[in-house]
Amino acid sequence: MNQDLPPQTLPDWDLYRALREQWTHEDNLVNHRLMWLILSEGLLFTAYGTLTTAKLHWLVFGFPMFGMAVAGVIGVSIYAALDATDEIARQYEQAGLMRLCNLTPTKQVGNRGRWAPLALPFVFGALWVLAMAGAFGS
C-alpha cells in the first residue's frame, strides 16, 4: 500500500483491507484482555479462598481491593479497544465501503457479542465487593 496517499484516495479494496486489519487487531486485543481478566480474577479468587481459611485478616481485605483494581484496569483497556473498533466502523461507513462488503455482523446479530467484554469487568468488581462485605461481616 502506498504510504504517501491519504486514506480517502486509496483504492476501495486497499482501504477495506487496511480497516479490516485494524478491526482484526483491535478485536484480538479485546480477546487477549478478556482472557487476562478471566485468568487473573480466577487466580485471585482461588488465592482469596485459601486465605479466608488461613485467618490472615489484612490479606482478606487486601485481595478484594486488588481484585477490584485489576478488574478496573483491564476493564478500561477492554473499553479502549472496543472504542477503537467503533471508530474503525465509523471510518468504514464514512468511506462508503458498505457497498463492497459488510464489516460488521448483520442487524439480527447486533452487538450481543460485545456483552461479555462490556459486562465482565463489572461482574468481577461486584463479586469482589460481595467478598469484601462478607469479610466485614465475619
mmCIF file of N, CA and C in Angstrom:
data_model
loop_
_atom_site.group_PDB
_atom_site.id
_atom_site.type_symbol
_atom_site.label_atom_id
_atom_site.label_comp_id
_atom_site.label_asym_id
_atom_site.label_seq_id
_atom_site.Cartn_x
_atom_site.Cartn_y
_atom_site.Cartn_z
ATOM 1 N N MET A 1 0.851 -1.172 0.000
ATOM 2 C CA MET A 1 0.000 0.000 0.000
ATOM 3 C C MET A 1 0.897 1.235 0.000
ATOM 4 N N ASN A 2 0.531 2.229 -0.771
ATOM 5 C CA ASN A 2 1.309 3.452 -0.889
ATOM 6 C C ASN A 2 1.095 4.310 0.358
ATOM 7 N N GLN A 3 2.181 4.604 1.079
ATOM 8 C CA GLN A 3 2.110 5.371 2.322
ATOM 9 C C GLN A 3 1.877 6.856 2.096
ATOM 10 N N ASP A 4 2.143 7.364 0.867
ATOM 11 C CA ASP A 4 2.033 8.799 0.598
ATOM 12 C C ASP A 4 0.600 9.255 0.382
ATOM 13 N N LEU A 5 -0.296 8.345 0.022
ATOM 14 C CA LEU A 5 -1.680 8.721 -0.253
ATOM 15 C C LEU A 5 -2.464 8.843 1.041
ATOM 16 N N PRO A 6 -3.276 9.885 1.169
ATOM 17 C CA PRO A 6 -4.164 9.936 2.337
ATOM 18 C C PRO A 6 -5.218 8.840 2.210
ATOM 19 N N PRO A 7 -5.810 8.404 3.337
ATOM 20 C CA PRO A 7 -6.764 7.298 3.297
ATOM 21 C C PRO A 7 -7.931 7.508 2.339
ATOM 22 N N GLN A 8 -8.358 8.750 2.132
ATOM 23 C CA GLN A 8 -9.519 8.997 1.283
ATOM 24 C C GLN A 8 -9.241 8.660 -0.184
ATOM 25 N N THR A 9 -7.985 8.720 -0.625
ATOM 26 C CA THR A 9 -7.689 8.493 -2.031
ATOM 27 C C THR A 9 -7.193 7.076 -2.314
ATOM 28 N N LEU A 10 -7.118 6.247 -1.295
ATOM 29 C CA LEU A 10 -6.720 4.866 -1.529
ATOM 30 C C LEU A 10 -7.807 4.154 -2.320
ATOM 31 N N PRO A 11 -7.438 3.198 -3.155
ATOM 32 C CA PRO A 11 -8.465 2.390 -3.809
ATOM 33 C C PRO A 11 -9.334 1.697 -2.755
ATOM 34 N N ASP A 12 -10.596 1.490 -3.101
ATOM 35 C CA ASP A 12 -11.559 0.966 -2.126
ATOM 36 C C ASP A 12 -11.093 -0.323 -1.451
ATOM 37 N N TRP A 13 -10.595 -1.270 -2.225
ATOM 38 C CA TRP A 13 -10.211 -2.549 -1.624
ATOM 39 C C TRP A 13 -8.990 -2.410 -0.729
ATOM 40 N N ASP A 14 -8.084 -1.503 -1.043
ATOM 41 C CA ASP A 14 -6.932 -1.266 -0.169
ATOM 42 C C ASP A 14 -7.383 -0.657 1.157
ATOM 43 N N LEU A 15 -8.296 0.291 1.082
ATOM 44 C CA LEU A 15 -8.829 0.887 2.302
ATOM 45 C C LEU A 15 -9.604 -0.152 3.106
ATOM 46 N N TYR A 16 -10.383 -0.973 2.408
ATOM 47 C CA TYR A 16 -11.111 -2.050 3.089
ATOM 48 C C TYR A 16 -10.142 -2.970 3.840
ATOM 49 N N ARG A 17 -9.073 -3.404 3.174
ATOM 50 C CA ARG A 17 -8.104 -4.302 3.811
ATOM 51 C C ARG A 17 -7.418 -3.623 4.996
ATOM 52 N N ALA A 18 -7.088 -2.348 4.863
ATOM 53 C CA ALA A 18 -6.436 -1.626 5.965
ATOM 54 C C ALA A 18 -7.360 -1.525 7.176
ATOM 55 N N LEU A 19 -8.612 -1.149 6.940
ATOM 56 C CA LEU A 19 -9.564 -1.033 8.046
ATOM 57 C C LEU A 19 -9.884 -2.400 8.643
ATOM 58 N N ARG A 20 -9.984 -3.396 7.794
ATOM 59 C CA ARG A 20 -10.259 -4.752 8.269
ATOM 60 C C ARG A 20 -9.100 -5.251 9.140
ATOM 61 N N GLU A 21 -7.882 -4.949 8.740
ATOM 62 C CA GLU A 21 -6.708 -5.343 9.521
ATOM 63 C C GLU A 21 -6.709 -4.640 10.881
ATOM 64 N N GLN A 22 -7.057 -3.360 10.900
ATOM 65 C CA GLN A 22 -7.146 -2.639 12.170
ATOM 66 C C GLN A 22 -8.244 -3.222 13.045
ATOM 67 N N TRP A 23 -9.395 -3.520 12.421
ATOM 68 C CA TRP A 23 -10.526 -4.109 13.145
ATOM 69 C C TRP A 23 -10.107 -5.433 13.776
ATOM 70 N N THR A 24 -9.429 -6.285 13.004
ATOM 71 C CA THR A 24 -8.982 -7.583 13.495
ATOM 72 C C THR A 24 -7.999 -7.413 14.654
ATOM 73 N N HIS A 25 -7.101 -6.454 14.519
ATOM 74 C CA HIS A 25 -6.131 -6.192 15.585
ATOM 75 C C HIS A 25 -6.837 -5.794 16.880
ATOM 76 N N GLU A 26 -7.762 -4.869 16.801
ATOM 77 C CA GLU A 26 -8.480 -4.420 18.000
ATOM 78 C C GLU A 26 -9.341 -5.537 18.583
ATOM 79 N N ASP A 27 -9.939 -6.343 17.718
ATOM 80 C CA ASP A 27 -10.740 -7.475 18.183
ATOM 81 C C ASP A 27 -9.861 -8.475 18.929
ATOM 82 N N ASN A 28 -8.648 -8.706 18.419
ATOM 83 C CA ASN A 28 -7.712 -9.590 19.116
ATOM 84 C C ASN A 28 -7.279 -9.001 20.449
ATOM 85 N N LEU A 29 -7.131 -7.676 20.515
ATOM 86 C CA LEU A 29 -6.810 -7.036 21.787
ATOM 87 C C LEU A 29 -7.917 -7.258 22.814
ATOM 88 N N VAL A 30 -9.171 -7.125 22.384
ATOM 89 C CA VAL A 30 -10.294 -7.376 23.286
ATOM 90 C C VAL A 30 -10.225 -8.813 23.789
ATOM 91 N N ASN A 31 -9.983 -9.752 22.871
ATOM 92 C CA ASN A 31 -9.905 -11.161 23.251
ATOM 93 C C ASN A 31 -8.793 -11.395 24.269
ATOM 94 N N HIS A 32 -7.613 -10.874 24.005
ATOM 95 C CA HIS A 32 -6.491 -11.084 24.918
ATOM 96 C C HIS A 32 -6.754 -10.446 26.276
ATOM 97 N N ARG A 33 -7.292 -9.257 26.278
ATOM 98 C CA ARG A 33 -7.552 -8.568 27.544
ATOM 99 C C ARG A 33 -8.657 -9.256 28.335
ATOM 100 N N LEU A 34 -9.638 -9.787 27.638
ATOM 101 C CA LEU A 34 -10.688 -10.541 28.314
ATOM 102 C C LEU A 34 -10.113 -11.813 28.930
ATOM 103 N N MET A 35 -9.205 -12.458 28.235
ATOM 104 C CA MET A 35 -8.557 -13.649 28.782
ATOM 105 C C MET A 35 -7.689 -13.278 29.988
ATOM 106 N N TRP A 36 -6.982 -12.151 29.914
ATOM 107 C CA TRP A 36 -6.204 -11.699 31.075
ATOM 108 C C TRP A 36 -7.126 -11.497 32.275
ATOM 109 N N LEU A 37 -8.264 -10.880 32.027
ATOM 110 C CA LEU A 37 -9.211 -10.618 33.111
ATOM 111 C C LEU A 37 -9.689 -11.917 33.739
ATOM 112 N N ILE A 38 -10.121 -12.843 32.916
ATOM 113 C CA ILE A 38 -10.663 -14.101 33.432
ATOM 114 C C ILE A 38 -9.591 -14.889 34.179
ATOM 115 N N LEU A 39 -8.403 -14.984 33.594
ATOM 116 C CA LEU A 39 -7.328 -15.743 34.246
ATOM 117 C C LEU A 39 -6.865 -15.084 35.541
ATOM 118 N N SER A 40 -6.656 -13.790 35.508
ATOM 119 C CA SER A 40 -6.171 -13.118 36.715
ATOM 120 C C SER A 40 -7.211 -13.163 37.828
ATOM 121 N N GLU A 41 -8.467 -12.938 37.478
ATOM 122 C CA GLU A 41 -9.513 -12.973 38.505
ATOM 123 C C GLU A 41 -9.693 -14.390 39.045
ATOM 124 N N GLY A 42 -9.585 -15.387 38.183
ATOM 125 C CA GLY A 42 -9.674 -16.769 38.651
ATOM 126 C C GLY A 42 -8.567 -17.109 39.632
ATOM 127 N N LEU A 43 -7.349 -16.673 39.317
ATOM 128 C CA LEU A 43 -6.235 -16.915 40.238
ATOM 129 C C LEU A 43 -6.417 -16.153 41.544
ATOM 130 N N LEU A 44 -6.888 -14.921 41.448
ATOM 131 C CA LEU A 44 -7.101 -14.128 42.657
ATOM 132 C C LEU A 44 -8.192 -14.730 43.540
ATOM 133 N N PHE A 45 -9.283 -15.196 42.938
ATOM 134 C CA PHE A 45 -10.355 -15.815 43.728
ATOM 135 C C PHE A 45 -9.881 -17.109 44.374
ATOM 136 N N THR A 46 -9.050 -17.865 43.667
ATOM 137 C CA THR A 46 -8.508 -19.093 44.240
ATOM 138 C C THR A 46 -7.623 -18.777 45.436
ATOM 139 N N ALA A 47 -6.737 -17.809 45.287
ATOM 140 C CA ALA A 47 -5.871 -17.414 46.400
ATOM 141 C C ALA A 47 -6.702 -16.854 47.545
ATOM 142 N N TYR A 48 -7.712 -16.076 47.228
ATOM 143 C CA TYR A 48 -8.565 -15.489 48.262
ATOM 144 C C TYR A 48 -9.285 -16.582 49.053
ATOM 145 N N GLY A 49 -9.728 -17.613 48.347
ATOM 146 C CA GLY A 49 -10.406 -18.715 49.028
ATOM 147 C C GLY A 49 -9.500 -19.423 50.020
ATOM 148 N N THR A 50 -8.249 -19.570 49.701
ATOM 149 C CA THR A 50 -7.327 -20.209 50.647
ATOM 150 C C THR A 50 -6.982 -19.271 51.798
ATOM 151 N N LEU A 51 -6.976 -17.973 51.547
ATOM 152 C CA LEU A 51 -6.646 -17.016 52.611
ATOM 153 C C LEU A 51 -7.748 -16.901 53.654
ATOM 154 N N THR A 52 -8.988 -17.040 53.233
ATOM 155 C CA THR A 52 -10.084 -16.870 54.191
ATOM 156 C C THR A 52 -10.043 -17.947 55.257
ATOM 157 N N THR A 53 -9.504 -19.114 54.932
ATOM 158 C CA THR A 53 -9.390 -20.162 55.947
ATOM 159 C C THR A 53 -8.112 -20.015 56.768
ATOM 160 N N ALA A 54 -7.144 -19.241 56.291
ATOM 161 C CA ALA A 54 -5.867 -19.072 56.988
ATOM 162 C C ALA A 54 -5.913 -17.979 58.050
ATOM 163 N N LYS A 55 -6.982 -17.250 58.143
ATOM 164 C CA LYS A 55 -7.160 -16.190 59.144
ATOM 165 C C LYS A 55 -6.125 -15.068 59.018
ATOM 166 N N LEU A 56 -5.714 -14.764 57.808
ATOM 167 C CA LEU A 56 -4.819 -13.628 57.560
ATOM 168 C C LEU A 56 -5.698 -12.431 57.214
ATOM 169 N N HIS A 57 -6.142 -11.736 58.234
ATOM 170 C CA HIS A 57 -7.183 -10.725 58.062
ATOM 171 C C HIS A 57 -6.801 -9.589 57.123
ATOM 172 N N TRP A 58 -5.579 -9.113 57.173
ATOM 173 C CA TRP A 58 -5.205 -7.992 56.308
ATOM 174 C C TRP A 58 -5.238 -8.405 54.845
ATOM 175 N N LEU A 59 -4.886 -9.659 54.537
ATOM 176 C CA LEU A 59 -4.959 -10.121 53.151
ATOM 177 C C LEU A 59 -6.403 -10.363 52.706
ATOM 178 N N VAL A 60 -7.244 -10.745 53.648
ATOM 179 C CA VAL A 60 -8.657 -10.958 53.325
ATOM 180 C C VAL A 60 -9.301 -9.651 52.883
ATOM 181 N N PHE A 61 -8.811 -8.524 53.394
ATOM 182 C CA PHE A 61 -9.311 -7.224 52.960
ATOM 183 C C PHE A 61 -8.522 -6.688 51.771
ATOM 184 N N GLY A 62 -7.252 -7.035 51.686
ATOM 185 C CA GLY A 62 -6.407 -6.546 50.601
ATOM 186 C C GLY A 62 -6.714 -7.181 49.253
ATOM 187 N N PHE A 63 -7.011 -8.472 49.255
ATOM 188 C CA PHE A 63 -7.289 -9.149 47.991
ATOM 189 C C PHE A 63 -8.502 -8.587 47.263
ATOM 190 N N PRO A 64 -9.623 -8.325 47.939
ATOM 191 C CA PRO A 64 -10.740 -7.717 47.211
ATOM 192 C C PRO A 64 -10.388 -6.357 46.611
ATOM 193 N N MET A 65 -9.601 -5.565 47.322
ATOM 194 C CA MET A 65 -9.195 -4.267 46.769
ATOM 195 C C MET A 65 -8.334 -4.465 45.524
ATOM 196 N N PHE A 66 -7.404 -5.397 45.590
ATOM 197 C CA PHE A 66 -6.542 -5.682 44.451
ATOM 198 C C PHE A 66 -7.360 -6.263 43.298
ATOM 199 N N GLY A 67 -8.305 -7.143 43.599
ATOM 200 C CA GLY A 67 -9.163 -7.728 42.562
ATOM 201 C C GLY A 67 -10.004 -6.679 41.860
ATOM 202 N N MET A 68 -10.534 -5.723 42.625
ATOM 203 C CA MET A 68 -11.300 -4.631 42.009
ATOM 204 C C MET A 68 -10.405 -3.759 41.142
ATOM 205 N N ALA A 69 -9.176 -3.523 41.602
ATOM 206 C CA ALA A 69 -8.242 -2.713 40.811
ATOM 207 C C ALA A 69 -7.882 -3.415 39.505
ATOM 208 N N VAL A 70 -7.628 -4.711 39.565
ATOM 209 C CA VAL A 70 -7.307 -5.480 38.356
ATOM 210 C C VAL A 70 -8.490 -5.445 37.389
ATOM 211 N N ALA A 71 -9.697 -5.673 37.899
ATOM 212 C CA ALA A 71 -10.888 -5.630 37.044
ATOM 213 C C ALA A 71 -11.065 -4.249 36.431
ATOM 214 N N GLY A 72 -10.798 -3.214 37.187
ATOM 215 C CA GLY A 72 -10.934 -1.849 36.675
ATOM 216 C C GLY A 72 -9.923 -1.522 35.595
ATOM 217 N N VAL A 73 -8.668 -1.855 35.840
ATOM 218 C CA VAL A 73 -7.618 -1.529 34.874
ATOM 219 C C VAL A 73 -7.809 -2.315 33.574
ATOM 220 N N ILE A 74 -8.059 -3.599 33.699
ATOM 221 C CA ILE A 74 -8.264 -4.399 32.485
ATOM 222 C C ILE A 74 -9.566 -3.982 31.804
ATOM 223 N N GLY A 75 -10.579 -3.624 32.596
ATOM 224 C CA GLY A 75 -11.837 -3.148 32.013
ATOM 225 C C GLY A 75 -11.644 -1.892 31.190
ATOM 226 N N VAL A 76 -10.832 -0.967 31.676
ATOM 227 C CA VAL A 76 -10.550 0.259 30.922
ATOM 228 C C VAL A 76 -9.870 -0.081 29.600
ATOM 229 N N SER A 77 -8.931 -1.016 29.626
ATOM 230 C CA SER A 77 -8.240 -1.387 28.385
ATOM 231 C C SER A 77 -9.176 -2.098 27.410
ATOM 232 N N ILE A 78 -10.112 -2.874 27.915
ATOM 233 C CA ILE A 78 -11.109 -3.522 27.046
ATOM 234 C C ILE A 78 -11.995 -2.459 26.403
ATOM 235 N N TYR A 79 -12.447 -1.507 27.204
ATOM 236 C CA TYR A 79 -13.297 -0.442 26.664
ATOM 237 C C TYR A 79 -12.551 0.399 25.631
ATOM 238 N N ALA A 80 -11.244 0.595 25.828
ATOM 239 C CA ALA A 80 -10.456 1.350 24.854
ATOM 240 C C ALA A 80 -10.403 0.625 23.517
ATOM 241 N N ALA A 81 -10.199 -0.680 23.541
ATOM 242 C CA ALA A 81 -10.165 -1.453 22.293
ATOM 243 C C ALA A 81 -11.542 -1.464 21.626
ATOM 244 N N LEU A 82 -12.604 -1.543 22.410
ATOM 245 C CA LEU A 82 -13.953 -1.508 21.827
ATOM 246 C C LEU A 82 -14.255 -0.142 21.220
ATOM 247 N N ASP A 83 -13.786 0.918 21.861
ATOM 248 C CA ASP A 83 -13.945 2.255 21.288
ATOM 249 C C ASP A 83 -13.194 2.379 19.971
ATOM 250 N N ALA A 84 -12.024 1.752 19.895
ATOM 251 C CA ALA A 84 -11.258 1.774 18.655
ATOM 252 C C ALA A 84 -12.004 1.040 17.539
ATOM 253 N N THR A 85 -12.670 -0.064 17.861
ATOM 254 C CA THR A 85 -13.451 -0.754 16.824
ATOM 255 C C THR A 85 -14.631 0.104 16.369
ATOM 256 N N ASP A 86 -15.222 0.853 17.297
ATOM 257 C CA ASP A 86 -16.308 1.761 16.913
ATOM 258 C C ASP A 86 -15.805 2.840 15.955
ATOM 259 N N GLU A 87 -14.602 3.358 16.222
ATOM 260 C CA GLU A 87 -14.026 4.370 15.347
ATOM 261 C C GLU A 87 -13.706 3.789 13.972
ATOM 262 N N ILE A 88 -13.215 2.576 13.929
ATOM 263 C CA ILE A 88 -12.930 1.918 12.647
ATOM 264 C C ILE A 88 -14.228 1.723 11.868
ATOM 265 N N ALA A 89 -15.277 1.314 12.559
ATOM 266 C CA ALA A 89 -16.568 1.141 11.897
ATOM 267 C C ALA A 89 -17.082 2.472 11.346
ATOM 268 N N ARG A 90 -16.877 3.548 12.103
ATOM 269 C CA ARG A 90 -17.295 4.874 11.638
ATOM 270 C C ARG A 90 -16.532 5.263 10.373
ATOM 271 N N GLN A 91 -15.219 5.047 10.369
ATOM 272 C CA GLN A 91 -14.411 5.344 9.180
ATOM 273 C C GLN A 91 -14.844 4.495 7.990
ATOM 274 N N TYR A 92 -15.168 3.255 8.254
ATOM 275 C CA TYR A 92 -15.607 2.325 7.214
ATOM 276 C C TYR A 92 -16.893 2.820 6.552
ATOM 277 N N GLU A 93 -17.851 3.199 7.396
ATOM 278 C CA GLU A 93 -19.122 3.691 6.866
ATOM 279 C C GLU A 93 -18.941 5.031 6.156
ATOM 280 N N GLN A 94 -18.097 5.899 6.724
ATOM 281 C CA GLN A 94 -17.849 7.208 6.120
ATOM 282 C C GLN A 94 -17.223 7.070 4.734
ATOM 283 N N ALA A 95 -16.380 6.063 4.558
ATOM 284 C CA ALA A 95 -15.721 5.859 3.273
ATOM 285 C C ALA A 95 -16.651 5.195 2.252
ATOM 286 N N GLY A 96 -17.848 4.777 2.676
ATOM 287 C CA GLY A 96 -18.801 4.151 1.770
ATOM 288 C C GLY A 96 -18.421 2.740 1.366
ATOM 289 N N LEU A 97 -17.696 2.053 2.217
ATOM 290 C CA LEU A 97 -17.233 0.707 1.876
ATOM 291 C C LEU A 97 -18.284 -0.376 2.103
ATOM 292 N N MET A 98 -19.435 -0.004 2.633
ATOM 293 C CA MET A 98 -20.507 -0.989 2.830
ATOM 294 C C MET A 98 -20.948 -1.592 1.506
ATOM 295 N N ARG A 99 -20.733 -0.859 0.427
ATOM 296 C CA ARG A 99 -21.125 -1.389 -0.881
ATOM 297 C C ARG A 99 -20.215 -2.537 -1.318
ATOM 298 N N LEU A 100 -19.004 -2.597 -0.749
ATOM 299 C CA LEU A 100 -18.089 -3.698 -1.075
ATOM 300 C C LEU A 100 -18.387 -4.933 -0.242
ATOM 301 N N CYS A 101 -18.480 -4.721 1.057
ATOM 302 C CA CYS A 101 -18.636 -5.847 1.975
ATOM 303 C C CYS A 101 -18.961 -5.297 3.355
ATOM 304 N N ASN A 102 -19.819 -6.015 4.101
ATOM 305 C CA ASN A 102 -20.125 -5.608 5.472
ATOM 306 C C ASN A 102 -18.928 -5.880 6.366
ATOM 307 N N LEU A 103 -18.597 -4.932 7.195
ATOM 308 C CA LEU A 103 -17.521 -5.107 8.166
ATOM 309 C C LEU A 103 -18.050 -5.731 9.444
ATOM 310 N N THR A 104 -19.290 -5.444 9.755
ATOM 311 C CA THR A 104 -19.900 -5.912 10.995
ATOM 312 C C THR A 104 -20.970 -6.956 10.695
ATOM 313 N N PRO A 105 -21.392 -7.707 11.722
ATOM 314 C CA PRO A 105 -22.450 -8.696 11.517
ATOM 315 C C PRO A 105 -23.762 -8.041 11.104
ATOM 316 N N THR A 106 -24.667 -8.873 10.668
ATOM 317 C CA THR A 106 -25.974 -8.383 10.240
ATOM 318 C C THR A 106 -26.736 -7.792 11.420
ATOM 319 N N LYS A 107 -27.808 -7.100 11.112
ATOM 320 C CA LYS A 107 -28.618 -6.453 12.148
ATOM 321 C C LYS A 107 -29.238 -7.472 13.097
ATOM 322 N N GLN A 108 -29.474 -8.714 12.633
ATOM 323 C CA GLN A 108 -30.076 -9.715 13.509
ATOM 324 C C GLN A 108 -29.152 -10.075 14.665
ATOM 325 N N VAL A 109 -27.859 -10.067 14.418
ATOM 326 C CA VAL A 109 -26.898 -10.399 15.462
ATOM 327 C C VAL A 109 -26.701 -9.210 16.387
ATOM 328 N N GLY A 110 -26.611 -8.034 15.829
ATOM 329 C CA GLY A 110 -26.449 -6.827 16.632
ATOM 330 C C GLY A 110 -25.137 -6.809 17.379
ATOM 331 N N ASN A 111 -25.164 -6.273 18.579
ATOM 332 C CA ASN A 111 -23.958 -6.134 19.396
ATOM 333 C C ASN A 111 -23.902 -7.132 20.543
ATOM 334 N N ARG A 112 -24.632 -8.238 20.436
ATOM 335 C CA ARG A 112 -24.639 -9.206 21.537
ATOM 336 C C ARG A 112 -23.264 -9.799 21.803
ATOM 337 N N GLY A 113 -22.406 -9.827 20.814
ATOM 338 C CA GLY A 113 -21.055 -10.330 21.012
ATOM 339 C C GLY A 113 -20.211 -9.440 21.905
ATOM 340 N N ARG A 114 -20.663 -8.225 22.117
ATOM 341 C CA ARG A 114 -19.933 -7.273 22.965
ATOM 342 C C ARG A 114 -20.395 -7.315 24.417
ATOM 343 N N TRP A 115 -21.445 -8.059 24.699
ATOM 344 C CA TRP A 115 -21.971 -8.074 26.058
ATOM 345 C C TRP A 115 -20.945 -8.582 27.068
ATOM 346 N N ALA A 116 -20.242 -9.651 26.760
ATOM 347 C CA ALA A 116 -19.275 -10.219 27.714
ATOM 348 C C ALA A 116 -18.143 -9.244 28.015
ATOM 349 N N PRO A 117 -17.458 -8.707 26.996
ATOM 350 C CA PRO A 117 -16.374 -7.790 27.354
ATOM 351 C C PRO A 117 -16.858 -6.516 28.042
ATOM 352 N N LEU A 118 -18.080 -6.095 27.753
ATOM 353 C CA LEU A 118 -18.603 -4.895 28.408
ATOM 354 C C LEU A 118 -19.001 -5.160 29.853
ATOM 355 N N ALA A 119 -19.510 -6.355 30.139
ATOM 356 C CA ALA A 119 -20.068 -6.638 31.457
ATOM 357 C C ALA A 119 -19.091 -7.292 32.432
ATOM 358 N N LEU A 120 -18.191 -8.133 31.947
ATOM 359 C CA LEU A 120 -17.368 -8.922 32.867
ATOM 360 C C LEU A 120 -16.520 -8.105 33.843
ATOM 361 N N PRO A 121 -15.924 -6.988 33.452
ATOM 362 C CA PRO A 121 -15.192 -6.231 34.475
ATOM 363 C C PRO A 121 -16.090 -5.801 35.643
ATOM 364 N N PHE A 122 -17.326 -5.439 35.340
ATOM 365 C CA PHE A 122 -18.266 -5.041 36.392
ATOM 366 C C PHE A 122 -18.714 -6.246 37.216
ATOM 367 N N VAL A 123 -18.887 -7.392 36.563
ATOM 368 C CA VAL A 123 -19.278 -8.606 37.278
ATOM 369 C C VAL A 123 -18.200 -8.991 38.285
ATOM 370 N N PHE A 124 -16.941 -8.998 37.841
ATOM 371 C CA PHE A 124 -15.860 -9.328 38.760
ATOM 372 C C PHE A 124 -15.731 -8.287 39.865
ATOM 373 N N GLY A 125 -15.892 -7.026 39.530
ATOM 374 C CA GLY A 125 -15.851 -5.986 40.554
ATOM 375 C C GLY A 125 -16.939 -6.178 41.599
ATOM 376 N N ALA A 126 -18.142 -6.527 41.147
ATOM 377 C CA ALA A 126 -19.255 -6.756 42.077
ATOM 378 C C ALA A 126 -18.988 -7.975 42.953
ATOM 379 N N LEU A 127 -18.391 -9.012 42.387
ATOM 380 C CA LEU A 127 -18.058 -10.190 43.196
ATOM 381 C C LEU A 127 -17.047 -9.849 44.284
ATOM 382 N N TRP A 128 -16.094 -8.972 43.952
ATOM 383 C CA TRP A 128 -15.124 -8.559 44.967
ATOM 384 C C TRP A 128 -15.785 -7.698 46.041
ATOM 385 N N VAL A 129 -16.752 -6.886 45.662
ATOM 386 C CA VAL A 129 -17.495 -6.105 46.661
ATOM 387 C C VAL A 129 -18.235 -7.053 47.607
ATOM 388 N N LEU A 130 -18.841 -8.091 47.051
ATOM 389 C CA LEU A 130 -19.529 -9.081 47.886
ATOM 390 C C LEU A 130 -18.543 -9.817 48.801
ATOM 391 N N ALA A 131 -17.363 -10.134 48.253
ATOM 392 C CA ALA A 131 -16.352 -10.804 49.075
ATOM 393 C C ALA A 131 -15.899 -9.902 50.226
ATOM 394 N N MET A 132 -15.747 -8.627 49.937
ATOM 395 C CA MET A 132 -15.327 -7.694 50.981
ATOM 396 C C MET A 132 -16.437 -7.537 52.021
ATOM 397 N N ALA A 133 -17.676 -7.487 51.568
ATOM 398 C CA ALA A 133 -18.794 -7.386 52.504
ATOM 399 C C ALA A 133 -18.840 -8.617 53.408
ATOM 400 N N GLY A 134 -18.563 -9.773 52.827
ATOM 401 C CA GLY A 134 -18.513 -10.995 53.637
ATOM 402 C C GLY A 134 -17.380 -10.974 54.632
ATOM 403 N N ALA A 135 -16.254 -10.396 54.230
ATOM 404 C CA ALA A 135 -15.104 -10.298 55.154
ATOM 405 C C ALA A 135 -15.409 -9.361 56.313
ATOM 406 N N PHE A 136 -16.124 -8.279 56.026
ATOM 407 C CA PHE A 136 -16.504 -7.364 57.095
ATOM 408 C C PHE A 136 -17.521 -7.988 58.019
ATOM 409 N N GLY A 137 -18.364 -8.843 57.452
ATOM 410 C CA GLY A 137 -19.417 -9.474 58.233
ATOM 411 C C GLY A 137 -18.907 -10.548 59.191
ATOM 412 N N SER A 138 -17.741 -11.108 58.885
ATOM 413 C CA SER A 138 -17.256 -12.197 59.744
ATOM 414 C C SER A 138 -16.235 -11.762 60.762
#
